[in-house]
mmCIF file of N, CA, C and O in Angstrom:
data_model
loop_
_atom_site.group_PDB
_atom_site.id
_atom_site.type_symbol
_atom_site.label_atom_id
_atom_site.label_comp_id
_atom_site.label_asym_id
_atom_site.label_seq_id
_atom_site.Cartn_x
_atom_site.Cartn_y
_atom_site.Cartn_z
ATOM 1 N N UNK A 1 11.278 -9.273 -22.387
ATOM 2 C CA UNK A 1 12.340 -10.149 -21.617
ATOM 3 C C UNK A 1 12.453 -10.162 -20.252
ATOM 4 O O UNK A 1 12.219 -8.851 -19.705
ATOM 5 N N UNK A 2 12.528 -11.244 -19.844
ATOM 6 C CA UNK A 2 12.344 -11.847 -18.617
ATOM 7 C C UNK A 2 13.463 -11.889 -17.505
ATOM 8 O O UNK A 2 14.414 -12.856 -18.510
ATOM 9 N N UNK A 3 14.244 -10.523 -16.571
ATOM 10 C CA UNK A 3 15.593 -11.650 -16.301
ATOM 11 C C UNK A 3 15.034 -11.654 -14.626
ATOM 12 O O UNK A 3 13.857 -10.942 -14.205
ATOM 13 N N UNK A 4 15.530 -12.311 -14.035
ATOM 14 C CA UNK A 4 16.200 -12.645 -12.858
ATOM 15 C C UNK A 4 17.438 -12.443 -11.909
ATOM 16 O O UNK A 4 18.365 -12.665 -12.570
ATOM 17 N N UNK A 5 16.971 -11.589 -11.079
ATOM 18 C CA UNK A 5 18.197 -11.164 -10.133
ATOM 19 C C UNK A 5 18.116 -11.994 -8.969
ATOM 20 O O UNK A 5 17.425 -12.380 -8.437
ATOM 21 N N UNK A 6 19.302 -13.288 -8.873
ATOM 22 C CA UNK A 6 19.770 -13.419 -7.558
ATOM 23 C C UNK A 6 20.616 -12.822 -6.251
ATOM 24 O O UNK A 6 21.600 -12.365 -7.068
ATOM 25 N N UNK A 7 19.817 -12.785 -5.446
ATOM 26 C CA UNK A 7 20.675 -12.036 -4.538
ATOM 27 C C UNK A 7 21.035 -12.413 -3.188
ATOM 28 O O UNK A 7 19.914 -13.464 -2.478
ATOM 29 N N UNK A 8 22.344 -12.660 -2.690
ATOM 30 C CA UNK A 8 22.925 -13.881 -1.434
ATOM 31 C C UNK A 8 23.364 -12.677 -0.206
ATOM 32 O O UNK A 8 24.170 -12.335 -0.773
ATOM 33 N N UNK A 9 23.077 -12.893 0.951
ATOM 34 C CA UNK A 9 23.372 -12.335 2.178
ATOM 35 C C UNK A 9 23.793 -13.373 2.300
ATOM 36 O O UNK A 9 23.259 -14.245 3.055
ATOM 37 N N UNK A 10 25.220 -13.363 2.598
ATOM 38 C CA UNK A 10 26.158 -14.106 2.983
ATOM 39 C C UNK A 10 26.188 -13.589 4.686
ATOM 40 O O UNK A 10 26.359 -12.938 5.147
ATOM 41 N N UNK A 11 26.804 -14.873 6.173
ATOM 42 C CA UNK A 11 27.284 -14.551 6.917
ATOM 43 C C UNK A 11 27.968 -13.848 7.509
ATOM 44 O O UNK A 11 27.700 -13.096 8.687
ATOM 45 N N UNK A 12 29.243 -13.761 6.904
ATOM 46 C CA UNK A 12 30.105 -13.096 7.015
ATOM 47 C C UNK A 12 29.662 -11.815 6.761
ATOM 48 O O UNK A 12 30.117 -10.406 7.185
ATOM 49 N N UNK A 13 28.506 -11.008 6.028
ATOM 50 C CA UNK A 13 27.258 -9.899 5.538
ATOM 51 C C UNK A 13 28.115 -9.256 3.871
ATOM 52 O O UNK A 13 27.520 -8.167 4.104
ATOM 53 N N UNK A 14 28.495 -9.688 3.704
ATOM 54 C CA UNK A 14 29.024 -9.427 1.729
ATOM 55 C C UNK A 14 27.774 -10.045 1.766
ATOM 56 O O UNK A 14 26.950 -10.846 1.795
ATOM 57 N N UNK A 15 27.476 -9.428 0.614
ATOM 58 C CA UNK A 15 26.098 -9.373 -0.326
ATOM 59 C C UNK A 15 26.628 -9.751 -1.765
ATOM 60 O O UNK A 15 27.434 -9.279 -2.158
ATOM 61 N N UNK A 16 26.333 -11.109 -2.301
ATOM 62 C CA UNK A 16 26.466 -11.751 -3.932
ATOM 63 C C UNK A 16 25.510 -11.199 -5.067
ATOM 64 O O UNK A 16 24.271 -11.415 -4.296
ATOM 65 N N UNK A 17 25.593 -11.470 -5.860
ATOM 66 C CA UNK A 17 23.554 -11.217 -6.579
ATOM 67 C C UNK A 17 24.444 -11.729 -8.360
ATOM 68 O O UNK A 17 25.947 -11.032 -8.573
ATOM 69 N N UNK A 18 23.638 -11.921 -8.736
ATOM 70 C CA UNK A 18 24.087 -12.625 -10.113
ATOM 71 C C UNK A 18 22.719 -12.055 -11.265
ATOM 72 O O UNK A 18 21.466 -12.814 -10.244
ATOM 73 N N UNK A 19 22.926 -11.961 -12.560
ATOM 74 C CA UNK A 19 21.222 -12.054 -13.827
ATOM 75 C C UNK A 19 21.198 -12.736 -14.169
ATOM 76 O O UNK A 19 22.191 -13.531 -14.933
ATOM 77 N N UNK A 20 20.181 -13.289 -14.374
ATOM 78 C CA UNK A 20 20.032 -14.675 -14.825
ATOM 79 C C UNK A 20 18.842 -14.215 -16.058
ATOM 80 O O UNK A 20 18.077 -13.098 -16.199
ATOM 81 N N UNK A 21 19.179 -14.571 -17.593
ATOM 82 C CA UNK A 21 18.479 -14.263 -18.860
ATOM 83 C C UNK A 21 18.920 -13.068 -19.937
ATOM 84 O O UNK A 21 18.435 -13.065 -20.189
ATOM 85 N N UNK A 22 20.066 -12.452 -19.048
ATOM 86 C CA UNK A 22 20.318 -11.072 -19.633
ATOM 87 C C UNK A 22 21.991 -11.511 -20.564
ATOM 88 O O UNK A 22 22.594 -12.061 -19.654
ATOM 89 N N UNK A 23 21.652 -11.438 -21.979
ATOM 90 C CA UNK A 23 23.218 -11.569 -22.818
ATOM 91 C C UNK A 23 23.691 -10.198 -22.800
ATOM 92 O O UNK A 23 23.748 -9.746 -22.892
ATOM 93 N N UNK A 24 25.229 -10.588 -22.716
ATOM 94 C CA UNK A 24 26.074 -9.544 -22.787
ATOM 95 C C UNK A 24 26.223 -8.636 -21.960
ATOM 96 O O UNK A 24 26.026 -9.022 -20.998
ATOM 97 N N UNK A 25 27.044 -7.193 -22.241
ATOM 98 C CA UNK A 25 27.270 -6.525 -21.010
ATOM 99 C C UNK A 25 25.381 -6.263 -20.547
ATOM 100 O O UNK A 25 25.231 -5.372 -19.626
ATOM 101 N N UNK A 26 24.433 -6.440 -20.784
ATOM 102 C CA UNK A 26 23.226 -6.014 -20.851
ATOM 103 C C UNK A 26 22.926 -6.389 -18.761
ATOM 104 O O UNK A 26 22.460 -5.496 -18.012
ATOM 105 N N UNK A 27 23.638 -7.086 -18.558
ATOM 106 C CA UNK A 27 23.696 -7.602 -17.321
ATOM 107 C C UNK A 27 24.430 -6.255 -16.208
ATOM 108 O O UNK A 27 23.967 -5.807 -14.976
ATOM 109 N N UNK A 28 25.320 -6.109 -16.591
ATOM 110 C CA UNK A 28 25.950 -4.772 -15.723
ATOM 111 C C UNK A 28 24.733 -3.426 -15.595
ATOM 112 O O UNK A 28 25.037 -2.958 -14.881
ATOM 113 N N UNK A 29 24.122 -3.347 -17.144
ATOM 114 C CA UNK A 29 22.757 -1.965 -16.707
ATOM 115 C C UNK A 29 21.503 -2.323 -16.175
ATOM 116 O O UNK A 29 21.729 -1.701 -14.221
ATOM 117 N N UNK A 30 21.803 -4.039 -15.792
ATOM 118 C CA UNK A 30 20.667 -3.788 -14.632
ATOM 119 C C UNK A 30 21.007 -4.262 -13.426
ATOM 120 O O UNK A 30 20.148 -3.371 -12.536
ATOM 121 N N UNK A 31 22.300 -4.578 -13.364
ATOM 122 C CA UNK A 31 22.892 -4.362 -11.822
ATOM 123 C C UNK A 31 23.549 -3.257 -11.632
ATOM 124 O O UNK A 31 24.128 -2.905 -9.559
ATOM 125 N N UNK A 32 23.757 -2.207 -12.535
ATOM 126 C CA UNK A 32 23.883 -0.639 -11.734
ATOM 127 C C UNK A 32 24.294 -0.099 -10.523
ATOM 128 O O UNK A 32 25.152 0.409 -9.201
ATOM 129 N N UNK A 33 22.814 -0.218 -10.659
ATOM 130 C CA UNK A 33 22.198 0.600 -9.429
ATOM 131 C C UNK A 33 22.146 -0.246 -8.026
ATOM 132 O O UNK A 33 22.979 0.321 -6.448
ATOM 133 N N UNK A 34 22.526 -1.884 -8.533
ATOM 134 C CA UNK A 34 22.828 -2.307 -6.944
ATOM 135 C C UNK A 34 24.125 -2.434 -6.320
ATOM 136 O O UNK A 34 24.390 -2.214 -5.398
ATOM 137 N N UNK A 35 24.785 -2.452 -7.635
ATOM 138 C CA UNK A 35 26.225 -1.990 -7.328
ATOM 139 C C UNK A 35 26.319 -0.435 -6.306
ATOM 140 O O UNK A 35 27.445 -0.265 -5.510
ATOM 141 N N UNK A 36 26.163 0.205 -6.971
ATOM 142 C CA UNK A 36 25.904 1.880 -6.237
ATOM 143 C C UNK A 36 25.732 1.855 -4.982
ATOM 144 O O UNK A 36 25.765 2.080 -4.029
ATOM 145 N N UNK A 37 24.469 1.012 -4.734
ATOM 146 C CA UNK A 37 23.603 1.078 -3.282
ATOM 147 C C UNK A 37 24.675 0.762 -2.613
ATOM 148 O O UNK A 37 24.624 0.995 -1.407
ATOM 149 N N UNK A 38 24.781 -0.946 -3.079
ATOM 150 C CA UNK A 38 25.625 -1.722 -1.788
ATOM 151 C C UNK A 38 27.222 -1.729 -1.744
ATOM 152 O O UNK A 38 28.002 -1.833 -0.736
ATOM 153 N N UNK A 39 27.852 -0.367 -2.402
ATOM 154 C CA UNK A 39 29.467 -0.007 -2.582
ATOM 155 C C UNK A 39 30.131 -0.910 -2.701
ATOM 156 O O UNK A 39 29.495 -0.759 -4.471
ATOM 157 N N UNK A 40 31.347 -0.913 -2.741
ATOM 158 C CA UNK A 40 32.826 -1.651 -3.339
ATOM 159 C C UNK A 40 32.013 -3.236 -3.813
ATOM 160 O O UNK A 40 32.592 -3.474 -3.100
ATOM 161 N N UNK A 41 32.705 -2.802 -5.451
ATOM 162 C CA UNK A 41 32.499 -4.066 -5.769
ATOM 163 C C UNK A 41 33.917 -5.277 -5.448
ATOM 164 O O UNK A 41 34.988 -4.292 -5.978
ATOM 165 N N UNK A 42 33.959 -6.066 -5.080
ATOM 166 C CA UNK A 42 35.025 -6.490 -4.825
ATOM 167 C C UNK A 42 35.364 -7.605 -5.579
ATOM 168 O O UNK A 42 36.733 -7.680 -6.551
ATOM 169 N N UNK A 43 34.738 -8.653 -6.130
ATOM 170 C CA UNK A 43 34.574 -9.131 -7.856
ATOM 171 C C UNK A 43 33.870 -9.418 -8.147
ATOM 172 O O UNK A 43 32.206 -9.675 -7.749
ATOM 173 N N UNK A 44 33.908 -9.530 -9.793
ATOM 174 C CA UNK A 44 33.074 -10.004 -10.652
ATOM 175 C C UNK A 44 33.462 -11.522 -11.403
ATOM 176 O O UNK A 44 34.537 -11.442 -11.715
ATOM 177 N N UNK A 45 32.577 -12.257 -11.464
ATOM 178 C CA UNK A 45 32.492 -13.540 -12.437
ATOM 179 C C UNK A 45 31.383 -13.201 -13.028
ATOM 180 O O UNK A 45 30.710 -13.125 -13.322
ATOM 181 N N UNK A 46 32.260 -13.239 -14.292
ATOM 182 C CA UNK A 46 30.778 -13.485 -15.611
ATOM 183 C C UNK A 46 30.820 -14.752 -16.080
ATOM 184 O O UNK A 46 31.487 -16.000 -16.132
ATOM 185 N N UNK A 47 29.168 -14.900 -16.448
ATOM 186 C CA UNK A 47 28.699 -16.325 -17.093
ATOM 187 C C UNK A 47 29.112 -16.214 -18.166
ATOM 188 O O UNK A 47 29.286 -15.502 -18.861
ATOM 189 N N UNK A 48 28.726 -17.473 -19.010
ATOM 190 C CA UNK A 48 28.633 -17.449 -19.914
ATOM 191 C C UNK A 48 27.533 -16.802 -20.655
ATOM 192 O O UNK A 48 27.868 -16.781 -22.085
ATOM 193 N N UNK A 49 26.774 -16.416 -20.820
ATOM 194 C CA UNK A 49 25.715 -15.317 -20.748
ATOM 195 C C UNK A 49 25.985 -14.060 -20.995
ATOM 196 O O UNK A 49 25.909 -13.177 -21.908
ATOM 197 N N UNK A 50 27.055 -13.470 -20.442
ATOM 198 C CA UNK A 50 28.124 -12.506 -21.241
ATOM 199 C C UNK A 50 28.706 -12.317 -22.184
ATOM 200 O O UNK A 50 28.963 -11.296 -22.627
ATOM 201 N N UNK A 51 29.146 -13.880 -22.518
ATOM 202 C CA UNK A 51 29.939 -13.370 -24.048
ATOM 203 C C UNK A 51 29.208 -13.636 -25.105
ATOM 204 O O UNK A 51 29.578 -13.178 -26.077
ATOM 205 N N UNK A 52 27.938 -13.985 -24.830
ATOM 206 C CA UNK A 52 26.691 -14.476 -25.969
ATOM 207 C C UNK A 52 26.429 -12.960 -26.240
ATOM 208 O O UNK A 52 26.762 -11.725 -26.358
ATOM 209 N N UNK A 53 25.965 -12.939 -27.545
ATOM 210 C CA UNK A 53 25.303 -11.521 -28.363
ATOM 211 C C UNK A 53 24.415 -10.633 -27.948
ATOM 212 O O UNK A 53 23.212 -12.028 -27.154
ATOM 213 N N UNK A 54 24.178 -10.235 -27.623
ATOM 214 C CA UNK A 54 23.430 -9.378 -27.135
ATOM 215 C C UNK A 54 22.218 -8.708 -28.204
ATOM 216 O O UNK A 54 22.056 -8.920 -29.012
ATOM 217 N N UNK A 55 21.053 -8.957 -26.925
ATOM 218 C CA UNK A 55 19.624 -8.621 -27.725
ATOM 219 C C UNK A 55 19.583 -7.629 -27.505
ATOM 220 O O UNK A 55 19.906 -6.316 -26.791
ATOM 221 N N UNK A 56 18.646 -6.527 -28.651
ATOM 222 C CA UNK A 56 18.564 -5.420 -29.130
ATOM 223 C C UNK A 56 17.202 -5.004 -28.007
ATOM 224 O O UNK A 56 16.460 -5.834 -27.538
ATOM 225 N N UNK A 57 17.749 -4.052 -26.928
ATOM 226 C CA UNK A 57 16.655 -3.395 -26.311
ATOM 227 C C UNK A 57 15.782 -2.815 -26.698
ATOM 228 O O UNK A 57 15.668 -1.616 -27.475
ATOM 229 N N UNK A 58 14.384 -3.209 -26.315
ATOM 230 C CA UNK A 58 13.423 -2.296 -26.206
ATOM 231 C C UNK A 58 12.479 -1.764 -25.431
ATOM 232 O O UNK A 58 13.419 -1.571 -24.195
ATOM 233 N N UNK A 59 12.156 -0.534 -25.338
ATOM 234 C CA UNK A 59 11.977 0.741 -24.309
ATOM 235 C C UNK A 59 11.060 -0.298 -23.474
ATOM 236 O O UNK A 59 11.552 0.155 -22.584
ATOM 237 N N UNK A 60 9.869 -1.163 -24.028
ATOM 238 C CA UNK A 60 9.214 -2.054 -22.664
ATOM 239 C C UNK A 60 10.613 -3.000 -21.622
ATOM 240 O O UNK A 60 10.080 -3.540 -20.497
ATOM 241 N N UNK A 61 11.762 -3.093 -22.304
ATOM 242 C CA UNK A 61 12.357 -4.446 -21.399
ATOM 243 C C UNK A 61 13.432 -3.337 -20.858
ATOM 244 O O UNK A 61 13.912 -3.651 -20.077
ATOM 245 N N UNK A 62 13.474 -2.070 -20.560
ATOM 246 C CA UNK A 62 14.599 -1.557 -19.755
ATOM 247 C C UNK A 62 13.936 -1.180 -18.881
ATOM 248 O O UNK A 62 12.883 -1.327 -18.346
ATOM 249 N N UNK A 63 15.131 -1.275 -17.527
ATOM 250 C CA UNK A 63 14.933 -1.543 -16.519
ATOM 251 C C UNK A 63 14.567 0.324 -15.515
ATOM 252 O O UNK A 63 15.423 0.811 -15.755
ATOM 253 N N UNK A 64 14.461 0.099 -14.286
ATOM 254 C CA UNK A 64 13.976 1.736 -13.780
ATOM 255 C C UNK A 64 14.224 1.030 -12.250
ATOM 256 O O UNK A 64 13.128 0.433 -11.860
ATOM 257 N N UNK A 65 14.975 1.875 -11.326
ATOM 258 C CA UNK A 65 15.119 1.749 -10.431
ATOM 259 C C UNK A 65 14.447 2.750 -9.392
ATOM 260 O O UNK A 65 15.466 4.144 -9.684
ATOM 261 N N UNK A 66 14.267 3.137 -8.829
ATOM 262 C CA UNK A 66 13.226 4.112 -7.650
ATOM 263 C C UNK A 66 14.691 3.821 -6.175
ATOM 264 O O UNK A 66 14.789 3.004 -5.944
ATOM 265 N N UNK A 67 15.706 5.019 -6.335
ATOM 266 C CA UNK A 67 16.596 5.282 -5.316
ATOM 267 C C UNK A 67 15.409 5.668 -4.028
ATOM 268 O O UNK A 67 14.693 6.768 -4.063
#
Protein backbone atom coordinates (compact mmCIF):
# COMPACT_ATOMS: atom_id res chain seq x y z
CA UNK A 1 0.00 0.00 0.00
CA UNK A 2 1.30 3.42 -0.93
CA UNK A 3 0.62 6.43 1.30
CA UNK A 4 1.24 10.10 0.66
CA UNK A 5 1.90 12.63 3.43
CA UNK A 6 1.23 16.28 2.61
CA UNK A 7 3.08 18.71 4.87
CA UNK A 8 2.33 22.44 4.95
CA UNK A 9 4.53 24.98 6.75
CA UNK A 10 2.53 28.16 7.19
CA UNK A 11 3.78 31.74 7.39
CA UNK A 12 3.04 31.87 11.13
CA UNK A 13 5.35 28.88 11.72
CA UNK A 14 2.63 26.32 12.37
CA UNK A 15 2.72 23.02 10.52
CA UNK A 16 -0.16 21.06 9.06
CA UNK A 17 -0.07 17.61 7.56
CA UNK A 18 -2.37 14.93 6.24
CA UNK A 19 -2.22 11.40 4.88
CA UNK A 20 -3.72 10.21 1.61
CA UNK A 21 -4.34 6.55 0.86
CA UNK A 22 -4.73 5.32 4.45
CA UNK A 23 -8.18 4.12 5.45
CA UNK A 24 -9.46 3.98 9.00
CA UNK A 25 -7.19 4.80 11.91
CA UNK A 26 -4.09 3.72 9.97
CA UNK A 27 -3.32 7.40 9.38
CA UNK A 28 -2.74 7.85 13.13
CA UNK A 29 -0.01 5.18 13.06
CA UNK A 30 1.61 6.80 10.04
CA UNK A 31 1.67 10.32 11.53
CA UNK A 32 2.50 9.37 15.13
CA UNK A 33 6.22 10.15 14.76
CA UNK A 34 5.46 13.52 13.14
CA UNK A 35 3.06 14.45 15.92
CA UNK A 36 5.62 13.53 18.59
CA UNK A 37 8.45 15.38 16.84
CA UNK A 38 6.51 18.57 16.12
CA UNK A 39 4.94 19.05 19.54
CA UNK A 40 1.42 19.95 20.60
CA UNK A 41 -1.41 19.02 18.26
CA UNK A 42 -3.93 21.87 18.23
CA UNK A 43 -6.64 20.55 15.94
CA UNK A 44 -7.46 17.32 14.13
CA UNK A 45 -9.70 17.05 11.08
CA UNK A 46 -10.67 13.61 9.81
CA UNK A 47 -11.24 12.96 6.11
CA UNK A 48 -13.77 10.55 4.66
CA UNK A 49 -10.99 7.93 4.45
CA UNK A 50 -10.75 7.92 8.25
CA UNK A 51 -14.29 6.57 8.50
CA UNK A 52 -13.75 3.80 5.94
CA UNK A 53 -13.02 0.23 6.94
CA UNK A 54 -9.33 -0.36 7.55
CA UNK A 55 -7.33 -2.66 5.35
CA UNK A 56 -5.34 -5.53 6.77
CA UNK A 57 -1.75 -4.36 7.33
CA UNK A 58 0.91 -6.63 5.91
CA UNK A 59 4.47 -6.64 7.21
CA UNK A 60 5.76 -4.89 4.08
CA UNK A 61 3.21 -2.08 4.64
CA UNK A 62 4.57 -1.10 8.04
CA UNK A 63 6.06 2.37 8.36
CA UNK A 64 9.35 2.87 10.19
CA UNK A 65 10.84 6.25 11.05
CA UNK A 66 14.36 6.81 12.37
CA UNK A 67 14.72 9.69 14.77
